Amino acid sequence: MPERHRRTVRDLRRGNRAGLLRRLYFEGPLSRQELAAHTGLSSASVSNVTGELLADGLLEEAGSVDSDGGRPRILLRVAPGAGSLVGVDVGETRIRVELFDLSMTELARSEHPLKDDGHHVSHVVRLIADGLTEVLGTEAPHGPLLGIGVGVPGIVADDPARGGAVVHGQTIGWDAVPLESLLRETAQLGEEIPLFVSNGARTLGQAEMWFGAGRGARDAVIALIGSGVGASVITDGSAYGGAAHGAGEWGHTTLQLRGRRCRCGARGCLEAYVGAEAVLERWREAGGPAAPGTDEETALAALLAADDPAAAAVLDETAEYLGAGIADLVNLFNPERIVLAGWAGLLLGTRLLPAVREATAAYALRYPAARATIALGRLGPDAVTVGAATLPLSRFLDTGGTEVPGRTGGRTATPAPGPPAAARPRGPR
């Protein structure tokens, strides 16, 4: 019985730390009085917990505000230098690794093109390991590493017998790849360093929900459009599918029976019509140039700038295909907000958004369509790495900073997938 009592007290203390830390991260700087009012904790509890967090170096003072006739109230915020986070994007043409402080300010970046070896597993793992070495060896000052998040194409499952996260990435030829164990071995990551692997569309979705165009929504879909197509579905504030699964494989829903061949091997997938690779292929078939650019991004920009009937027809058709695909999301999930993101989504959306909205309204049921708004993402091409970095950030907040590697010997834990209802842009002020 005494042991059970001690665990309960410890859990209560940890919960109070987590609640205050999360509140300060997304809404700070705040005074102790404001924290008491927002959380319902007593003034004594707030004082004790903030005292602990200050002593641990997780909070810092951020000025003061006048009070009604009394002493000025000291404002507190999460200390940006209290820890660092790494986000990794296993993209379509490159591996991007970024180091952030707790305010999500970029401290260092490493990019490696995939080139001839493409997504061969050993090649990708080696490039990630090299990127980690580069950013963690930077001379920029940063606090203890709170963890590493990795966004990948495909479905991610947790398989303890194979060392943790296993990736099923059909479009890149990955069949049950034990990525977590391979990364730990190749990059020589100790078990004390939290490592999270998740679907790239899912990490992008969390970034846009926390810091971007999805902020404040409870039901949303964040669509990632690049060479391929994916989506992160948020229902009642939580990511659909659970923490150990991929995002909604929207790109591989069927748009047309016996239609165009998709990268996954099936026919008629949405990705085979609105992914950048497919859009450019349709332009070539319609009479466009065989090689409009050195890479897909340049080629898609050339399509958008082209002043010819073939390009206009392809773009009109793409807007209708994309609107029909979004209409399926509207009818299935009844989201209040749909965000188009990813490098190709942002390029296409800038030009096609009005036509996409019109097509969505034409193909969706009237009532849910009237409720939904369609907007462009706000975080640009770095959204996947930012989102990947929120995976260890979420763990840090949820544990109240009690499991910081190097301080208390934290271990890998599953982060809460759901975004806060009113998260504000890019970390603490």
XYZ file of N, CA and C in Angstrom, residues 32 46-56 59:
39
model
N 2.574 33.320 -12.881
C 2.092 32.241 -12.011
C 0.595 32.396 -11.732
N 1.172 25.734 -8.115
C 1.831 26.386 -9.241
C 3.217 26.873 -8.836
N 3.311 27.460 -7.659
C 4.599 27.965 -7.190
C 5.606 26.839 -7.025
N 5.159 25.700 -6.449
C 6.059 24.567 -6.245
C 6.533 23.981 -7.574
N 5.589 23.786 -8.493
C 5.939 23.138 -9.762
C 6.819 24.056 -10.610
N 6.462 25.331 -10.695
C 7.298 26.240 -11.490
C 8.675 26.395 -10.857
N 8.740 26.314 -9.532
C 10.039 26.356 -8.870
C 10.907 25.177 -9.281
N 10.301 23.983 -9.364
C 11.035 22.800 -9.810
C 11.508 22.967 -11.257
N 10.605 23.442 -12.121
C 10.942 23.588 -13.531
C 12.030 24.640 -13.739
N 11.990 25.704 -12.951
C 13.056 26.708 -13.019
C 14.379 26.120 -12.545
N 14.340 25.348 -11.456
C 15.559 24.735 -10.935
C 16.146 23.735 -11.920
N 15.273 23.070 -12.688
C 15.731 22.104 -13.690
C 16.204 22.780 -14.971
N 12.431 26.228 -17.470
C 11.748 27.514 -17.595
C 12.747 28.637 -17.369
